[in-house]
Coordinates of C-alpha atoms in Angstrom, one line a residue:
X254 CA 0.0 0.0 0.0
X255 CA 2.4 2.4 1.1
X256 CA 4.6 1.7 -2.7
X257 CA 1.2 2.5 -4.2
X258 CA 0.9 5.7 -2.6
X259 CA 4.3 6.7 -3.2
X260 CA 3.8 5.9 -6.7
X261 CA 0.3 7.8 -6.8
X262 CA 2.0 10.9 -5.4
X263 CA 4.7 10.8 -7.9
X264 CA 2.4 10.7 -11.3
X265 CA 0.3 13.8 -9.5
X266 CA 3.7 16.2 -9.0
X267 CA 4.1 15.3 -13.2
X268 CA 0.5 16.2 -13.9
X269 CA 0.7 19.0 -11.1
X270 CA 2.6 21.3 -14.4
X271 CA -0.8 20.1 -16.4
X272 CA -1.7 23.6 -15.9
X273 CA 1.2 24.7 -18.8
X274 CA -1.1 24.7 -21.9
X275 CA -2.8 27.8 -20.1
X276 CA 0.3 29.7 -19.0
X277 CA 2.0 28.7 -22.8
X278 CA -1.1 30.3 -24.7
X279 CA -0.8 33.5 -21.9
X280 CA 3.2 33.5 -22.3
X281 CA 2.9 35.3 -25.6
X282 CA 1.0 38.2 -24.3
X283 CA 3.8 39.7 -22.1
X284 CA 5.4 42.2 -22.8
X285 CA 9.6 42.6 -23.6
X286 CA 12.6 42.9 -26.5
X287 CA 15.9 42.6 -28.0
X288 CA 19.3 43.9 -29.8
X289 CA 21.4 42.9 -32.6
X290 CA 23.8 40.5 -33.2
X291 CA 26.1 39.0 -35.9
X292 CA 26.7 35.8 -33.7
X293 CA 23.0 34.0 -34.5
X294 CA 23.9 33.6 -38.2
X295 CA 25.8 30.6 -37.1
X296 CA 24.5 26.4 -39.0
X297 CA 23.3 24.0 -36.3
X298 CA 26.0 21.3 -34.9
X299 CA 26.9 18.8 -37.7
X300 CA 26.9 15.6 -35.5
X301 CA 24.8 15.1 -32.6
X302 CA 21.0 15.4 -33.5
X303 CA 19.0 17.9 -31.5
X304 CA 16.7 17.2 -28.7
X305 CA 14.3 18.8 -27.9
X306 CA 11.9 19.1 -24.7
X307 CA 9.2 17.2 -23.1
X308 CA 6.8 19.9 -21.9
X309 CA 4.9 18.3 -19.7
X310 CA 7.4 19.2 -16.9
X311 CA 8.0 23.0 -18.1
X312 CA 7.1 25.6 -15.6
X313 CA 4.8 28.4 -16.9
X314 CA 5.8 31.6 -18.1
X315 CA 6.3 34.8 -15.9
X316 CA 3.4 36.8 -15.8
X317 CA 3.1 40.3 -17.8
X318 CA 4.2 43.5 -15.9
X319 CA 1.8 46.4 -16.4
X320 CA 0.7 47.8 -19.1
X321 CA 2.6 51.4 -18.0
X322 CA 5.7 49.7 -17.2
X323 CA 7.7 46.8 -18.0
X324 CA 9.9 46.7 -15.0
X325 CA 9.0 45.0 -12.0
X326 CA 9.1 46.3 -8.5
X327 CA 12.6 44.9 -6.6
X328 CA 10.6 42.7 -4.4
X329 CA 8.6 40.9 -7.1
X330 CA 10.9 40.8 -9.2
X331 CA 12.6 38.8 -6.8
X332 CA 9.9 36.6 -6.0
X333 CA 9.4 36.1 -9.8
X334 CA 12.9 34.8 -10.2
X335 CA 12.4 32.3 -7.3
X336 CA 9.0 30.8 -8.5
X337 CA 10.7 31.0 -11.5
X338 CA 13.8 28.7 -10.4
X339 CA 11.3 26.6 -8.4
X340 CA 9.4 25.3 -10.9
X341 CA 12.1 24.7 -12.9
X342 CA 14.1 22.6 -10.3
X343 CA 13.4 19.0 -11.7
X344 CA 15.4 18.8 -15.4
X345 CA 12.7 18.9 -18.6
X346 CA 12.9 15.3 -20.7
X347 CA 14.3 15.3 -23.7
X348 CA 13.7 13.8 -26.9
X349 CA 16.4 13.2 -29.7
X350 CA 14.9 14.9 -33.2
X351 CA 16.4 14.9 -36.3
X352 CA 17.8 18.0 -38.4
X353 CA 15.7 19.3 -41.0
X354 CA 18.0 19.4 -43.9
X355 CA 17.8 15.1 -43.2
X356 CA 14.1 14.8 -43.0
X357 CA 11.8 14.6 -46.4
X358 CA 10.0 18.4 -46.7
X359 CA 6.5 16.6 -45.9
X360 CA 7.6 16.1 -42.3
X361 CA 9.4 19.4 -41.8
X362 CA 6.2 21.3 -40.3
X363 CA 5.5 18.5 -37.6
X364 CA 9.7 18.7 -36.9
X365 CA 9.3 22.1 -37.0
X366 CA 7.1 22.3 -34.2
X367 CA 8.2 20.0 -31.8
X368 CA 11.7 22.2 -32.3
X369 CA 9.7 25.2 -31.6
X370 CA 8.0 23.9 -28.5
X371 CA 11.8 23.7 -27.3
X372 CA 12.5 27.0 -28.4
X373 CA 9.6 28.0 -26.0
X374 CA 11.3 25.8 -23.1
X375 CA 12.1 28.4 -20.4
X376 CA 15.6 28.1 -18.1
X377 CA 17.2 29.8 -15.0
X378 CA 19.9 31.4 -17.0
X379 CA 21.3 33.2 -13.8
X380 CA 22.3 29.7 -12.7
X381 CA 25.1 28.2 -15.3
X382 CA 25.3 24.6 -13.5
X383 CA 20.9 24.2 -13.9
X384 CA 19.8 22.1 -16.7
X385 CA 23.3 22.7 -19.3
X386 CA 21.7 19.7 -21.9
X387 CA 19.0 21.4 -21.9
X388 CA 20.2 25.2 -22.7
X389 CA 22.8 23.5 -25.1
X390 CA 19.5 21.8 -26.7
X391 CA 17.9 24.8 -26.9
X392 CA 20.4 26.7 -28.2
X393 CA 21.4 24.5 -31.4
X394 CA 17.6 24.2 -32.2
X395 CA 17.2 27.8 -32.2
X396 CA 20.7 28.4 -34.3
X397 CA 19.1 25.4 -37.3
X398 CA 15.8 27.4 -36.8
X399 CA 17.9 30.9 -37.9
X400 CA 19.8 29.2 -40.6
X401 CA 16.4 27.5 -42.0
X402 CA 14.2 31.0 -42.1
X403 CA 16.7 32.9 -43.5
X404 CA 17.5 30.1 -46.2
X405 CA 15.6 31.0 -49.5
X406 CA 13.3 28.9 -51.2
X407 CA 14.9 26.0 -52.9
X408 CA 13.6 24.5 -55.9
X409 CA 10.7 26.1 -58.8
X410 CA 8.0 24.9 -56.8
X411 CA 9.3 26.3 -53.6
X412 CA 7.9 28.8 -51.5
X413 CA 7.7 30.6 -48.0
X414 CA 4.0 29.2 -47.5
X415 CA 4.6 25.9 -48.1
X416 CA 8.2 25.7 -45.7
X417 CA 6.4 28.0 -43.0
X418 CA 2.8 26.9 -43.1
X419 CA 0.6 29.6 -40.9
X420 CA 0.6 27.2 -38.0
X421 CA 4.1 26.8 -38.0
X422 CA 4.6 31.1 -38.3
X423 CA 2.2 30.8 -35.4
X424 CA 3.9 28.6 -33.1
X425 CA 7.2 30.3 -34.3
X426 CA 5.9 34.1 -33.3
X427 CA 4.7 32.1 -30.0
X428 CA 8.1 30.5 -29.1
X429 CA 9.4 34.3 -30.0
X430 CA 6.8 35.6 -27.4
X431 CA 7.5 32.9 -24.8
X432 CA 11.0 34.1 -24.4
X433 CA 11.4 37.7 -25.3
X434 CA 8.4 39.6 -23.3
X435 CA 9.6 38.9 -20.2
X436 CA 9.1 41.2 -16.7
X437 CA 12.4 43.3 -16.9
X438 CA 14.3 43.6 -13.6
X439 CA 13.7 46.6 -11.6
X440 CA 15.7 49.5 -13.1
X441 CA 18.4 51.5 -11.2
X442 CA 16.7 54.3 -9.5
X443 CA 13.9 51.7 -8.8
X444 CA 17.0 49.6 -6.7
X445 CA 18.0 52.8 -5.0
X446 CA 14.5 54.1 -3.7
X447 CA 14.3 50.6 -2.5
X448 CA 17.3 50.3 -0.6
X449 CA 17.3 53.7 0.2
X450 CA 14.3 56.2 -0.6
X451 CA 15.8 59.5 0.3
X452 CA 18.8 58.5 -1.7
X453 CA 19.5 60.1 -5.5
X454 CA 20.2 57.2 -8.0
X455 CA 24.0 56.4 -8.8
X456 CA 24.1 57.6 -12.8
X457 CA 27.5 55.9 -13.0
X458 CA 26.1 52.6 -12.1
X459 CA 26.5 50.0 -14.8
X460 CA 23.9 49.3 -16.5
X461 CA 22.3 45.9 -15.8
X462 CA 23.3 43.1 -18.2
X463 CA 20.5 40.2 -18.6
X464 CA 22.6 36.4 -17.9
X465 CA 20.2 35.0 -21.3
X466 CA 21.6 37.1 -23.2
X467 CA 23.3 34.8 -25.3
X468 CA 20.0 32.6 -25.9
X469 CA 18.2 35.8 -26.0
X470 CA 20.3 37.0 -29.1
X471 CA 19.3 34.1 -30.9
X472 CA 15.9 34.1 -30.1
X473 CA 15.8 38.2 -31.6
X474 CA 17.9 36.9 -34.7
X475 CA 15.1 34.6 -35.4
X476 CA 12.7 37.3 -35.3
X477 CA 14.6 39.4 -37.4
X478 CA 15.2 37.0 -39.9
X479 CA 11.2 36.2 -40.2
X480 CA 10.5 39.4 -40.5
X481 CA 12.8 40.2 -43.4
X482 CA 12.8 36.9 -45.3
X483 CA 10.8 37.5 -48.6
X484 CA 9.5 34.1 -47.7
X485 CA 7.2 35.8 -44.8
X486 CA 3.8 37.0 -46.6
X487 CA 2.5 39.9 -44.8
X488 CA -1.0 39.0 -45.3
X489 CA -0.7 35.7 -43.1
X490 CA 2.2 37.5 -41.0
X491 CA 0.1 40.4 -39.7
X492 CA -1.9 38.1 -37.8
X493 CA 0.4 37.4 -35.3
X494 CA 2.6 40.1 -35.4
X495 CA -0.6 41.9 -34.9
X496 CA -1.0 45.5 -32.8
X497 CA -0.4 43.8 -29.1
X498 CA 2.7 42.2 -30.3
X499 CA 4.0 45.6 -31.6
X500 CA 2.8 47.0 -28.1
X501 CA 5.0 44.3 -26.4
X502 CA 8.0 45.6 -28.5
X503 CA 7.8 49.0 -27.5
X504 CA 7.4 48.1 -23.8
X505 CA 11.6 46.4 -23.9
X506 CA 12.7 49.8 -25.2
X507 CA 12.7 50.4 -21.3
X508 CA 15.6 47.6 -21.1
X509 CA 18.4 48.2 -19.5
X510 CA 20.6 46.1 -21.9
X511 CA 21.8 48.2 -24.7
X512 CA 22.6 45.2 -26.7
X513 CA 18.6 44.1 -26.9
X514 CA 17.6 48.3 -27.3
X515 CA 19.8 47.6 -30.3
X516 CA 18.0 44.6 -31.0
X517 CA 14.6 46.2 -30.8
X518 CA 15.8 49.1 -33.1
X519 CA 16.2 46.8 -36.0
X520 CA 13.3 44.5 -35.6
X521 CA 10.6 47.7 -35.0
X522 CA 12.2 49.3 -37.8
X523 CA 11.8 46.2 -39.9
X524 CA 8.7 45.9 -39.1
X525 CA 7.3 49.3 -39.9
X526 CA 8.8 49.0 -43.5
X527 CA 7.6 45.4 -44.5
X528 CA 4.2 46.2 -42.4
X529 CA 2.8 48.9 -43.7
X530 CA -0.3 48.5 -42.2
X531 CA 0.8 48.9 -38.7
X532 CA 2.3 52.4 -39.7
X533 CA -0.2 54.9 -38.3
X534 CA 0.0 52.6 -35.1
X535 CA 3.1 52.4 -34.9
X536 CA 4.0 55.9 -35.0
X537 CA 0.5 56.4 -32.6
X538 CA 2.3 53.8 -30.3
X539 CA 5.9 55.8 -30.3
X540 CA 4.2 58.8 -29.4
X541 CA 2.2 57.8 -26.6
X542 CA 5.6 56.2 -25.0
X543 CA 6.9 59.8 -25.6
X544 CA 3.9 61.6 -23.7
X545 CA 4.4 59.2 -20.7
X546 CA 8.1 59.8 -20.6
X547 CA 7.9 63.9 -21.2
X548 CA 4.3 64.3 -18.8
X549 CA 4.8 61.6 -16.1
X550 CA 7.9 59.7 -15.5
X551 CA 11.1 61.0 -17.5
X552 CA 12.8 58.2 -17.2
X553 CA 12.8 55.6 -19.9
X554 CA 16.1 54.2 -21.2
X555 CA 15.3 53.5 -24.9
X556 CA 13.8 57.1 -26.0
X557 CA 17.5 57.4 -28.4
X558 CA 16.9 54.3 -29.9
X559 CA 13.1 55.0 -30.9
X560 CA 14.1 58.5 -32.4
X561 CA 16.9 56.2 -34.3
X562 CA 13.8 54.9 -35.7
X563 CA 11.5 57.7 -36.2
X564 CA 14.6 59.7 -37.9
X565 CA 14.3 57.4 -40.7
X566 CA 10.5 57.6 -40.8
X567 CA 10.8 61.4 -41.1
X568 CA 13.0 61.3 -44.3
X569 CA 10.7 59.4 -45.9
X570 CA 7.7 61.5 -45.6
X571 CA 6.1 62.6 -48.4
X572 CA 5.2 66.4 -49.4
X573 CA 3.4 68.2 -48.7
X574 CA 3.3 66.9 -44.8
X575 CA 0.1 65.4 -43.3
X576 CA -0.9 67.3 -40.3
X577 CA -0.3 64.6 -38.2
X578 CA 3.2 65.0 -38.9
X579 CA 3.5 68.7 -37.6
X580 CA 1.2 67.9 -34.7
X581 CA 4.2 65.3 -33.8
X582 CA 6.6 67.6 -34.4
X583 CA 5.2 70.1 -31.6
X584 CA 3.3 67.5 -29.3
X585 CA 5.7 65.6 -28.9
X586 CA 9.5 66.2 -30.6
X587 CA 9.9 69.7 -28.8
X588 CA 8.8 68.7 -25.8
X589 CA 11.2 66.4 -26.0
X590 CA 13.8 69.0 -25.1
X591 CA 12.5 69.5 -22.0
X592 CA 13.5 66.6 -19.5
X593 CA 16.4 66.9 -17.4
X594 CA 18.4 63.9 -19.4
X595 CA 17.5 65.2 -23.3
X596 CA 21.6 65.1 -23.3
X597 CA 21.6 61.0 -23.4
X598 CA 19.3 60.9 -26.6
X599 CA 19.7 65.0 -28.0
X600 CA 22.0 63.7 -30.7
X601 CA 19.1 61.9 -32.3
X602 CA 16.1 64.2 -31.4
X603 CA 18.5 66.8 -33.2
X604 CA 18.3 64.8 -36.2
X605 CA 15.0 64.4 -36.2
X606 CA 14.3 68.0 -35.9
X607 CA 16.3 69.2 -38.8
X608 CA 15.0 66.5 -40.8
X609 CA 11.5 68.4 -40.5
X610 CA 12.9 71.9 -41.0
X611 CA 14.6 70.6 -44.1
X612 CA 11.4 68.9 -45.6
X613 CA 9.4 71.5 -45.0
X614 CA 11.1 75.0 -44.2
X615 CA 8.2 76.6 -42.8
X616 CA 8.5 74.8 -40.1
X617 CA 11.9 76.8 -39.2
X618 CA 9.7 79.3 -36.9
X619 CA 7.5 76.5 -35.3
X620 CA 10.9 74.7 -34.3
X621 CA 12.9 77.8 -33.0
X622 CA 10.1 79.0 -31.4
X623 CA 9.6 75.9 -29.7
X624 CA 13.6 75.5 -28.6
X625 CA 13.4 79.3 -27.2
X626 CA 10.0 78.0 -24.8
X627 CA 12.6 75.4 -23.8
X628 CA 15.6 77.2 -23.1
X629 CA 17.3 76.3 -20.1
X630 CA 18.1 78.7 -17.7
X631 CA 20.5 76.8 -15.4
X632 CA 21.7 73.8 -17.0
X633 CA 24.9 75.5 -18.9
X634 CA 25.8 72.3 -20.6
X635 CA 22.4 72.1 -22.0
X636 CA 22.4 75.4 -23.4
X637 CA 25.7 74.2 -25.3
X638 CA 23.5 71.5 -26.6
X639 CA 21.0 74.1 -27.5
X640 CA 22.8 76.3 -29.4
X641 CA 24.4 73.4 -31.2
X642 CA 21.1 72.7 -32.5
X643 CA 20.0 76.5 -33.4
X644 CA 22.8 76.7 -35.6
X645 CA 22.0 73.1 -37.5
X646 CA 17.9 74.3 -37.6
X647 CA 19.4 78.1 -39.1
X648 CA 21.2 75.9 -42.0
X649 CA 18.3 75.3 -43.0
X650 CA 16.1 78.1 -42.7
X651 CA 15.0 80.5 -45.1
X652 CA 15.0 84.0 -45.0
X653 CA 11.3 84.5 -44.4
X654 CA 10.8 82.0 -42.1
X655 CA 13.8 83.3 -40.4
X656 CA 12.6 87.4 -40.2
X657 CA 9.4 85.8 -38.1
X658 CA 11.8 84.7 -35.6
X659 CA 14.7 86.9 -35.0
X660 CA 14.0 89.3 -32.5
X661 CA 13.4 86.6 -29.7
X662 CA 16.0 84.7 -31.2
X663 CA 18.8 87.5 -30.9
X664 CA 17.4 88.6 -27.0
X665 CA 18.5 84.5 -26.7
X666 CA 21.4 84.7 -28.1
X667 CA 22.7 87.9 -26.8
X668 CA 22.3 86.2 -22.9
X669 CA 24.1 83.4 -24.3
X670 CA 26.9 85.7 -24.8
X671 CA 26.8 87.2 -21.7
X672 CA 27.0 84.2 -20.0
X673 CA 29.8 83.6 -16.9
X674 CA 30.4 79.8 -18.3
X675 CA 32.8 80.1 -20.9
X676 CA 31.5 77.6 -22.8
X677 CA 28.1 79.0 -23.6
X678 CA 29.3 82.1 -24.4
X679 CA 31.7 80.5 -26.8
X680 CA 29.3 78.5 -28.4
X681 CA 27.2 81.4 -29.3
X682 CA 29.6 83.1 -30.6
X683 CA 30.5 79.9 -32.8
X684 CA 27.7 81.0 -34.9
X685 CA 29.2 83.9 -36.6
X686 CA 31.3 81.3 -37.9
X687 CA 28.6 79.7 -40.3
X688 CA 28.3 81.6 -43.8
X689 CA 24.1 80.9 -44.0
X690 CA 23.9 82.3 -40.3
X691 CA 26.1 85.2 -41.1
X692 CA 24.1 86.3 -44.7
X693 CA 20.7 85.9 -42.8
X694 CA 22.4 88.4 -39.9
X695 CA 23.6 91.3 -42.9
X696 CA 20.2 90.9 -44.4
X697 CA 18.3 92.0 -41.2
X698 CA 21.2 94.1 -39.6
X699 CA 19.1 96.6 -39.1
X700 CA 16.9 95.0 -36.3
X701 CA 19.7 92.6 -35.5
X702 CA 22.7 95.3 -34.5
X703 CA 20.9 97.1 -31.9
X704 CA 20.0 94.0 -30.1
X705 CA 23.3 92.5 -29.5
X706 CA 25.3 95.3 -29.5
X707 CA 25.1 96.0 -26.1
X708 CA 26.2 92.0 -25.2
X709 CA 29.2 92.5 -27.3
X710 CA 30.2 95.7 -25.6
X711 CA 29.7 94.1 -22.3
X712 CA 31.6 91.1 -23.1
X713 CA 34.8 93.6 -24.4
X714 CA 34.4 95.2 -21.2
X715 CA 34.0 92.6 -18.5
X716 CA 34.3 89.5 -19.3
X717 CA 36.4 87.2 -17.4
X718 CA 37.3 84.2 -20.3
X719 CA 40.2 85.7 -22.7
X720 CA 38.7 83.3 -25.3
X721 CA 35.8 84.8 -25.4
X722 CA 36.8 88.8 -25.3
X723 CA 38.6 87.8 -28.6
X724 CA 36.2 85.9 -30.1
X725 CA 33.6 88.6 -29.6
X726 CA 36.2 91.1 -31.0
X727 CA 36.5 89.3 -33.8
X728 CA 32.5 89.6 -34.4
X729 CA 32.4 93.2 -33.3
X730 CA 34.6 94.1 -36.1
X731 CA 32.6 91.9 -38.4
X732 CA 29.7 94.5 -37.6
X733 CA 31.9 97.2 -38.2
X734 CA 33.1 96.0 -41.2
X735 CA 29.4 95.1 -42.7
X736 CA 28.1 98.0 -42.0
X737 CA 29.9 101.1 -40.2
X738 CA 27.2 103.7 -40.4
X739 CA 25.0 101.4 -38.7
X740 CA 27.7 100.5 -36.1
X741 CA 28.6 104.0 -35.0
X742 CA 24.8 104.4 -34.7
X743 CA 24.2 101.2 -32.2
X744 CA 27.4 103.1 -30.5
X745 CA 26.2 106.1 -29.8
X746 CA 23.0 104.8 -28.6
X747 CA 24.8 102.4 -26.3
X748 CA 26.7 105.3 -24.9
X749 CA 23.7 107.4 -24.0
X750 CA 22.3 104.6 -22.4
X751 CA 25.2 104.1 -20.3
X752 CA 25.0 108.0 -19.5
X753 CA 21.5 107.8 -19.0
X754 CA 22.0 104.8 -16.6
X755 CA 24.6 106.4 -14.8
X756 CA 22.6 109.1 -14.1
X757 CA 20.0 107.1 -12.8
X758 CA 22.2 105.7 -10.6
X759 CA 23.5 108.7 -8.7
X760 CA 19.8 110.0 -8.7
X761 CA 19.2 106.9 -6.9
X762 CA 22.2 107.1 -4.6
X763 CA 21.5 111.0 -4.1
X764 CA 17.8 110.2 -3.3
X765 CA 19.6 107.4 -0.1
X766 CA 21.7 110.0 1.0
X767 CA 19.1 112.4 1.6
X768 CA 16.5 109.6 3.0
X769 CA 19.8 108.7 5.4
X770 CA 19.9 112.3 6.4
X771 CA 16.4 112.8 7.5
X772 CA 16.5 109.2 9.2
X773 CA 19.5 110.8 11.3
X774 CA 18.2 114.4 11.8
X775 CA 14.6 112.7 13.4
X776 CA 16.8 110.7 15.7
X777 CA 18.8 113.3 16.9
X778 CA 15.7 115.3 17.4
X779 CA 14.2 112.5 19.5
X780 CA 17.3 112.1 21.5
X781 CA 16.6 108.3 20.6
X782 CA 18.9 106.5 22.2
X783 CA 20.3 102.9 20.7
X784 CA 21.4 100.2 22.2
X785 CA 23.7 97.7 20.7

């Protein structure tokens, strides 16, 4: 009796997993994503046949993080991991399976699968010593799986439907899903506010670097390479790389892992030009990640790698530009100046400004406009950044676009080269250097020369830097030499405001002197008496 229990209890643990099928058709649904990587490209192991997994033993998959936010909070994420490493404790059964180049092309979609359900086989990657036939298994099924998409069609009566039929592209996206959306581990500042929650997060920190990254890798090459292999038909495709699997995409750009934002770069990018029905929601989708970042969170590590994306969108708009394309631009690309860290991903936003200004050059005011609203008034190394912008946006602006602007533009400019840090004033003064810039200036000298007149003469005066007092002789004599009636004009009027405000100021210190005196007389009157 006691041998039958003992076997009894054993068959139930088995079956106790039977609740997999649910968790594997709910795996997909999560949300996470992936870099590049020349490494996948590699054939499957000549000798030994794969194997491939039994999943009646396989654990489910970790449940979806919120919709908001990928990452999980430290302390679930750390219970995830260890219900995670749990159910995985017993070691999956395997199964020997043959390799698809040796198998007759009537039973490659019935291989395929079983090789796909290993694909979808999750493992504790954090632990090198748990299950290594298994990850080896894994990892040469999903290397033959790479080289077999990315083959062409062989033969005249060849093609991508018959060697992926739709339910092996279904399975495939699902294996894809089962690995890649994933909860993501807490992010830094996340770590510090738990550890500490009056402490500022550590920007030097490293970032973190996911242990499955090497299986991971694969696992994004084999997207990549069903996405781009003129085998995939778009029409069967876009049913499971449908709207929520785009969604899931977007959601990883929050990884931490540059090498899977780099990942994630080239698949969405991918997508969006062999999908063009997901367009509009793609772009929809980028700018709602945008609005959370600039309105409610500003912090989101991938925001560089989705304007990497959107830069290339931008050039290939047509003309004239939809509304919906300015409305970005303002809604959501100049606002984009505005968080604290726009230095980790201004080099791309810059790009993607200019883009606009130089496919359609009314937009030249909207855009300078919209960087003077921004302006920083603190952050010196941000206004460097700034004004390294200005000047690339003024290439490529027109003179009438330009005249709309200029007076707030020159009040900027002319603070900029007043400015105690060195290197803001220098980089304003950087722009006399550009030819465009300067013929824009001699066309509306008249309105420009009396507003930064006065900021040159100050700067000859006072300034502290010797880099900058020549620099800005160097552009006062530019003036001079462009137009010299007009200079001696803004000189004179410079000097009778500096009378005129020397004036003032011994009115002023006549009118203290006089307000001191009375002060004194009263108290001598009074016979007040102080006390110290």
């Amino acid at each position: 009796m006691f041998n039958k229990i003992i076997k009894r209890g054993g068959r139930k643990g088995t079956r106790g997993d039977g609740a997999e099928p649910a968790a594997r058709s709910a795996a997909p649904s999560s949300s996470s994503g992936g870099t590049s990587g020349g490494g996948a490209g590699g054939g499957a192991a000549g000798g030994a046949a794969p194997v491939t997994v039994n999943h009646a033993s396989r654990a489910s998959a970790p449940s979806p993080s919120s919709p908001t936010s990928p990452h999980l909070a430290p302390a679930a994420f750390q219970a995830n991991q260890a219900a995670v490493a749990a159910s995985q404790s017993s070691a999956p059964l395997l199964e020997p399976l043959p390799l698809l180049r040796d198998v007759a092309a009537a039973d490659r979609p019935g291989l395929l699968l079983r090789k796909l359900r290993l694909v979808a086989a999750l493992f504790d990657f954090s632990d090198s010593l748990k299950h290594p036939r298994e990850k080896e298994a894994k990892r040469q099924a999903l290397l033959e799986l790479v080289d077999y998409v990315q083959a062409p069609a062989q033969g005249a009566g060849a093609n991508g439907l018959a060697r992926l039929p739709d339910h092996v592209q279904e399975a495939l996206v699902a294996a894809i899903s089962a690995n890649i959306f994933r909860p993501l581990p807490p992010a830094m500042h996340e770590t510090a506010a738990a550890i500490d929650p009056g402490a500022a997060p550590d920007e030097e920190e490293e970032p973190y670097l996911d242990p499955s990254w090497p299986h991971l890798q694969l696992v994004y090459e084999l997207l990549l390479r069903y996405v781009v292999s003129p085998d995939t038909d778009t029409k069967v495709a876009k049913r499971y790389v449908d709207h929520a699997f785009v969604l899931r995409l977007l959601d990883l750009f929050d990884s931490e892992d540059p090498r899977e934002r780099e990942y994630l770069k080239t698949v969405l990018h991918r997508i969006y030009g062999k999908f063009m029905v997901h367009r509009p929601f793609i772009r929809k989708a980028i700018n709602n990640v945008f609005y959370r970042f600039i309105f409610e969170t500003q912090r989101h590590n991938g925001i560089g790698e989705l304007l990497e994306i959107l830069g290339s969108i931008i050039n290939g708009f047509a003309l004239p530009m939809k509304e919906e394309h300015k409305l970005f631009l303002s809604r959501a690309l100049i606002p984009l100046h505005k968080p604290k860290s726009v230095a980790i991903y201004h080099q791309q936003l810059s790009y993607c400004i200019v883009q606009f200004v130089e496919k359609d050059y009314k937009l030249a005011d909207t855009v300078i406009r919209g960087l003077l609203k921004y302006w920083p008034v603190t952050n010196c190394q941000k206004e460097v950044l700034f004004l390294g912008e200005l000047e690339e946006v003024l290439e490529a602006t027109q003179p009438a676009e330009f005249q709309r602007c200029m007076v707030p533009l020159f009040k900027q400019i002319g603070r900029c080269l007043n400015s105690s840090h060195f290197q803001v004033a220098e980089r304003a003064l950087f722009l006399w250097n550009n030819d465009h810039i300067v013929s824009l200036i001699a066309q509306n000298r008249g309105v420009i020369f009396p507003i930064i007149f006065e900021a040159l003469e100050r700067n000859i005066q006072s300034h502290w830097n010797q880099a900058v007092h020549g620099l800005t002789a160097n552009v006062r004599k530019m003036f001079l030499d462009m137009d010299s009636e007009l200079f001696e004009e803004c000189q004179q009027q410079y000097m009778e405001k500096q009378v005129k405000a020397k004036e003032m100021q011994e009115q002023r210190e006549s009118a203290w002197r006089q307000l001191e005196a009375v002060v004194a007389a009263k108290a001598s009157g009074d016979d007040m008496v102080l006390v110290n």
